[in-house]
Amino acid sequence: MHSHLNDMANHKSALKRIRQNEVRRLRNRYYHKTARTAMKVLRSEENKAAATEQLPKVIALLDKLAKKNIIHKNKAANLKSKLTKHVNKLA
């Protein structure tokens, strides 16, 4: 997306840092979006059996985001709690 050609950096290490940051930014964005979509799918699920099967996978995604510091661990815990409550409420 961004090109390092128009950035101010001239040091070799700074240019590499710019490249690394960009790759990481896109990777983090992909992980975050994937987890958000998985949560959306789980929230819209009406079938308890299907939801119960999806829950551990979504929780694993959230734990990974928290571990990589993409989201705060407390936010991950809050989301997991909410999703678990939602699944338990399904008839």
CSV table of N, CA and C in Angstrom, one decimal:
chain,number,residue,atom,x,y,z
A,1,MET,N,0.8,-1.2,0.0
A,1,MET,CA,0.0,0.0,0.0
A,1,MET,C,0.9,1.2,0.0
A,2,HIS,N,1.7,1.4,1.1
A,2,HIS,CA,2.6,2.6,1.1
A,2,HIS,C,3.9,2.2,0.5
A,3,SER,N,4.6,3.2,0.0
A,3,SER,CA,5.9,3.0,-0.6
A,3,SER,C,6.9,3.7,0.3
A,4,HIS,N,8.0,3.1,0.5
A,4,HIS,CA,9.0,3.8,1.4
A,4,HIS,C,9.8,4.8,0.6
A,5,LEU,N,9.5,5.0,-0.7
A,5,LEU,CA,10.3,5.9,-1.5
A,5,LEU,C,10.0,7.4,-1.1
A,6,ASN,N,8.8,7.6,-0.7
A,6,ASN,CA,8.5,9.0,-0.4
A,6,ASN,C,8.6,9.3,1.1
A,7,ASP,N,9.1,8.3,1.9
A,7,ASP,CA,9.3,8.6,3.3
A,7,ASP,C,10.6,9.3,3.5
A,8,MET,N,10.7,9.9,4.7
A,8,MET,CA,11.9,10.8,5.0
A,8,MET,C,13.2,10.0,5.3
A,9,ALA,N,13.0,8.7,5.7
A,9,ALA,CA,14.2,8.0,6.2
A,9,ALA,C,15.2,7.8,5.1
A,10,ASN,N,16.5,7.8,5.5
A,10,ASN,CA,17.6,7.6,4.6
A,10,ASN,C,18.5,6.5,5.1
A,11,HIS,N,18.4,6.1,6.4
A,11,HIS,CA,19.2,5.1,7.0
A,11,HIS,C,18.7,3.7,6.6
A,12,LYS,N,19.7,2.8,6.3
A,12,LYS,CA,19.3,1.5,5.9
A,12,LYS,C,18.4,0.8,6.9
A,13,SER,N,18.7,1.0,8.2
A,13,SER,CA,18.0,0.4,9.3
A,13,SER,C,16.6,1.0,9.4
A,14,ALA,N,16.4,2.3,9.1
A,14,ALA,CA,15.1,2.9,9.2
A,14,ALA,C,14.2,2.5,8.0
A,15,LEU,N,14.9,2.3,6.9
A,15,LEU,CA,14.1,1.8,5.7
A,15,LEU,C,13.6,0.4,5.9
A,16,LYS,N,14.5,-0.4,6.5
A,16,LYS,CA,14.0,-1.8,6.8
A,16,LYS,C,12.9,-1.8,7.9
A,17,ARG,N,13.0,-0.9,8.8
A,17,ARG,CA,12.0,-0.8,9.9
A,17,ARG,C,10.7,-0.4,9.3
A,18,ILE,N,10.7,0.5,8.3
A,18,ILE,CA,9.5,0.9,7.6
A,18,ILE,C,8.8,-0.3,6.9
A,19,ARG,N,9.7,-1.1,6.2
A,19,ARG,CA,9.2,-2.3,5.5
A,19,ARG,C,8.6,-3.3,6.5
A,20,GLN,N,9.3,-3.5,7.6
A,20,GLN,CA,8.8,-4.5,8.6
A,20,GLN,C,7.5,-4.0,9.2
A,21,ASN,N,7.4,-2.7,9.5
A,21,ASN,CA,6.2,-2.2,10.2
A,21,ASN,C,5.0,-2.3,9.2
A,22,GLU,N,5.2,-2.1,7.9
A,22,GLU,CA,4.1,-2.2,7.0
A,22,GLU,C,3.6,-3.7,6.9
A,23,VAL,N,4.5,-4.6,6.8
A,23,VAL,CA,4.2,-6.0,6.7
A,23,VAL,C,3.4,-6.4,8.0
A,24,ARG,N,3.9,-6.0,9.2
A,24,ARG,CA,3.3,-6.3,10.4
A,24,ARG,C,1.9,-5.7,10.5
A,25,ARG,N,1.8,-4.5,10.0
A,25,ARG,CA,0.5,-3.8,10.1
A,25,ARG,C,-0.6,-4.5,9.3
A,26,LEU,N,-0.2,-5.0,8.1
A,26,LEU,CA,-1.1,-5.7,7.3
A,26,LEU,C,-1.5,-7.0,7.9
A,27,ARG,N,-0.5,-7.7,8.4
A,27,ARG,CA,-0.7,-9.0,9.0
A,27,ARG,C,-1.6,-8.9,10.2
A,28,ASN,N,-1.4,-7.9,11.1
A,28,ASN,CA,-2.2,-7.7,12.2
A,28,ASN,C,-3.7,-7.3,11.8
A,29,ARG,N,-3.8,-6.5,10.8
A,29,ARG,CA,-5.1,-6.1,10.3
A,29,ARG,C,-5.9,-7.4,9.8
A,30,TYR,N,-5.2,-8.3,9.1
A,30,TYR,CA,-5.8,-9.5,8.6
A,30,TYR,C,-6.3,-10.4,9.8
A,31,TYR,N,-5.4,-10.6,10.8
A,31,TYR,CA,-5.8,-11.4,11.9
A,31,TYR,C,-7.0,-10.8,12.7
A,32,HIS,N,-7.0,-9.5,12.8
A,32,HIS,CA,-8.0,-8.8,13.6
A,32,HIS,C,-9.4,-8.9,12.8
A,33,LYS,N,-9.3,-8.7,11.5
A,33,LYS,CA,-10.5,-8.7,10.7
A,33,LYS,C,-11.1,-10.1,10.7
A,34,THR,N,-10.2,-11.1,10.6
A,34,THR,CA,-10.7,-12.5,10.6
A,34,THR,C,-11.4,-12.8,11.9
A,35,ALA,N,-10.8,-12.4,13.0
A,35,ALA,CA,-11.5,-12.7,14.3
A,35,ALA,C,-12.8,-11.9,14.4
A,36,ARG,N,-12.8,-10.7,13.9
A,36,ARG,CA,-14.1,-9.9,14.0
A,36,ARG,C,-15.2,-10.6,13.2
A,37,THR,N,-14.8,-11.1,12.0
A,37,THR,CA,-15.8,-11.8,11.2
A,37,THR,C,-16.3,-13.1,11.8
A,38,ALA,N,-15.4,-13.8,12.4
A,38,ALA,CA,-15.7,-15.0,13.1
A,38,ALA,C,-16.7,-14.7,14.3
A,39,MET,N,-16.5,-13.6,15.0
A,39,MET,CA,-17.4,-13.2,16.1
A,39,MET,C,-18.8,-12.9,15.5
A,40,LYS,N,-18.8,-12.2,14.4
A,40,LYS,CA,-20.0,-11.8,13.8
A,40,LYS,C,-20.9,-13.0,13.4
A,41,VAL,N,-20.2,-14.0,12.8
A,41,VAL,CA,-20.8,-15.3,12.4
A,41,VAL,C,-21.4,-16.0,13.6
A,42,LEU,N,-20.6,-16.0,14.7
A,42,LEU,CA,-21.0,-16.7,15.9
A,42,LEU,C,-22.2,-16.0,16.5
A,43,ARG,N,-22.2,-14.7,16.5
A,43,ARG,CA,-23.3,-13.9,17.1
A,43,ARG,C,-24.6,-14.1,16.4
A,44,SER,N,-24.5,-14.3,15.0
A,44,SER,CA,-25.7,-14.5,14.2
A,44,SER,C,-26.2,-15.9,14.2
A,45,GLU,N,-25.4,-16.8,14.8
A,45,GLU,CA,-25.8,-18.2,14.8
A,45,GLU,C,-27.0,-18.5,15.8
A,46,GLU,N,-28.0,-19.2,15.2
A,46,GLU,CA,-29.2,-19.5,16.0
A,46,GLU,C,-29.2,-20.9,16.6
A,47,ASN,N,-28.4,-21.8,15.9
A,47,ASN,CA,-28.4,-23.2,16.3
A,47,ASN,C,-27.3,-23.4,17.4
A,48,LYS,N,-27.8,-23.9,18.6
A,48,LYS,CA,-26.9,-24.0,19.8
A,48,LYS,C,-25.8,-25.0,19.5
A,49,ALA,N,-26.0,-26.1,18.8
A,49,ALA,CA,-25.0,-27.1,18.6
A,49,ALA,C,-23.8,-26.4,17.7
A,50,ALA,N,-24.3,-25.7,16.7
A,50,ALA,CA,-23.3,-25.1,15.8
A,50,ALA,C,-22.5,-24.0,16.5
A,51,ALA,N,-23.2,-23.2,17.3
A,51,ALA,CA,-22.6,-22.2,18.1
A,51,ALA,C,-21.6,-22.7,19.1
A,52,THR,N,-22.0,-23.8,19.8
A,52,THR,CA,-21.1,-24.5,20.8
A,52,THR,C,-19.8,-25.0,20.1
A,53,GLU,N,-20.0,-25.4,18.8
A,53,GLU,CA,-18.8,-25.9,18.1
A,53,GLU,C,-17.9,-24.8,17.7
A,54,GLN,N,-18.5,-23.6,17.3
A,54,GLN,CA,-17.7,-22.5,16.8
A,54,GLN,C,-17.0,-21.8,18.0
A,55,LEU,N,-17.6,-21.7,19.2
A,55,LEU,CA,-17.1,-20.9,20.3
A,55,LEU,C,-15.6,-21.2,20.6
A,56,PRO,N,-15.1,-22.4,20.8
A,56,PRO,CA,-13.7,-22.6,21.1
A,56,PRO,C,-12.8,-22.0,20.0
A,57,LYS,N,-13.2,-22.1,18.7
A,57,LYS,CA,-12.4,-21.6,17.6
A,57,LYS,C,-12.2,-20.1,17.7
A,58,VAL,N,-13.4,-19.4,18.0
A,58,VAL,CA,-13.4,-18.0,18.1
A,58,VAL,C,-12.5,-17.5,19.3
A,59,ILE,N,-12.7,-18.3,20.4
A,59,ILE,CA,-11.9,-18.0,21.7
A,59,ILE,C,-10.4,-18.1,21.4
A,60,ALA,N,-10.0,-19.1,20.6
A,60,ALA,CA,-8.6,-19.3,20.3
A,60,ALA,C,-8.1,-18.1,19.5
A,61,LEU,N,-8.9,-17.6,18.5
A,61,LEU,CA,-8.5,-16.5,17.7
A,61,LEU,C,-8.3,-15.3,18.6
A,62,LEU,N,-9.2,-15.0,19.5
A,62,LEU,CA,-9.1,-13.9,20.4
A,62,LEU,C,-7.9,-14.0,21.3
A,63,ASP,N,-7.6,-15.2,21.8
A,63,ASP,CA,-6.4,-15.4,22.7
A,63,ASP,C,-5.2,-15.1,21.9
A,64,LYS,N,-5.2,-15.5,20.6
A,64,LYS,CA,-4.0,-15.2,19.8
A,64,LYS,C,-3.8,-13.7,19.6
A,65,LEU,N,-4.9,-13.0,19.4
A,65,LEU,CA,-4.8,-11.5,19.2
A,65,LEU,C,-4.3,-10.9,20.5
A,66,ALA,N,-4.7,-11.4,21.6
A,66,ALA,CA,-4.3,-10.8,22.9
A,66,ALA,C,-2.8,-11.1,23.1
A,67,LYS,N,-2.4,-12.4,22.8
A,67,LYS,CA,-1.0,-12.8,23.0
A,67,LYS,C,-0.1,-11.9,22.1
A,68,LYS,N,-0.5,-11.6,20.9
A,68,LYS,CA,0.3,-10.8,20.0
A,68,LYS,C,0.1,-9.3,20.2
A,69,ASN,N,-0.6,-8.9,21.3
A,69,ASN,CA,-0.8,-7.5,21.6
A,69,ASN,C,-1.6,-6.8,20.6
A,70,ILE,N,-2.4,-7.4,19.8
A,70,ILE,CA,-3.2,-6.7,18.8
A,70,ILE,C,-4.4,-6.2,19.5
A,71,ILE,N,-4.9,-6.9,20.5
A,71,ILE,CA,-6.0,-6.4,21.3
A,71,ILE,C,-5.5,-6.6,22.8
A,72,HIS,N,-6.0,-5.8,23.7
A,72,HIS,CA,-5.7,-5.9,25.1
A,72,HIS,C,-6.2,-7.2,25.7
A,73,LYS,N,-5.5,-7.8,26.6
A,73,LYS,CA,-6.0,-9.1,27.2
A,73,LYS,C,-7.3,-9.0,27.9
A,74,ASN,N,-7.6,-7.9,28.5
A,74,ASN,CA,-8.9,-7.7,29.1
A,74,ASN,C,-10.0,-7.6,28.1
A,75,LYS,N,-9.7,-6.9,27.0
A,75,LYS,CA,-10.7,-6.8,25.9
A,75,LYS,C,-11.1,-8.2,25.4
A,76,ALA,N,-10.0,-9.0,25.3
A,76,ALA,CA,-10.2,-10.4,24.8
A,76,ALA,C,-11.1,-11.2,25.8
A,77,ALA,N,-10.8,-11.0,27.1
A,77,ALA,CA,-11.5,-11.7,28.1
A,77,ALA,C,-13.0,-11.2,28.1
A,78,ASN,N,-13.2,-9.9,28.0
A,78,ASN,CA,-14.6,-9.4,27.9
A,78,ASN,C,-15.4,-10.0,26.7
A,79,LEU,N,-14.7,-10.0,25.6
A,79,LEU,CA,-15.4,-10.6,24.4
A,79,LEU,C,-15.7,-12.0,24.5
A,80,LYS,N,-14.8,-12.8,25.1
A,80,LYS,CA,-15.0,-14.2,25.3
A,80,LYS,C,-16.1,-14.5,26.2
A,81,SER,N,-16.2,-13.7,27.3
A,81,SER,CA,-17.3,-13.8,28.3
A,81,SER,C,-18.6,-13.5,27.6
A,82,LYS,N,-18.7,-12.4,26.9
A,82,LYS,CA,-19.9,-12.1,26.2
A,82,LYS,C,-20.4,-13.1,25.2
A,83,LEU,N,-19.4,-13.7,24.4
A,83,LEU,CA,-19.8,-14.7,23.4
A,83,LEU,C,-20.2,-16.0,24.1
A,84,THR,N,-19.6,-16.3,25.2
A,84,THR,CA,-19.9,-17.5,25.9
A,84,THR,C,-21.4,-17.4,26.5
A,85,LYS,N,-21.7,-16.2,27.0
A,85,LYS,CA,-23.0,-15.9,27.6
A,85,LYS,C,-24.0,-16.1,26.4
A,86,HIS,N,-23.7,-15.5,25.3
A,86,HIS,CA,-24.6,-15.6,24.1
A,86,HIS,C,-24.9,-17.0,23.7
A,87,VAL,N,-23.8,-17.8,23.7
A,87,VAL,CA,-24.0,-19.2,23.3
A,87,VAL,C,-24.9,-20.0,24.3
A,88,ASN,N,-24.6,-19.7,25.6
A,88,ASN,CA,-25.3,-20.4,26.7
A,88,ASN,C,-26.8,-20.0,26.7
A,89,LYS,N,-27.1,-18.8,26.2
A,89,LYS,CA,-28.5,-18.3,26.2
A,89,LYS,C,-29.3,-19.0,25.1
A,90,LEU,N,-28.6,-19.5,24.0
A,90,LEU,CA,-29.4,-20.1,22.9
A,90,LEU,C,-30.1,-21.3,23.4
A,91,ALA,N,-31.3,-21.5,22.9
A,91,ALA,CA,-32.2,-22.6,23.4
A,91,ALA,C,-31.7,-23.9,22.7
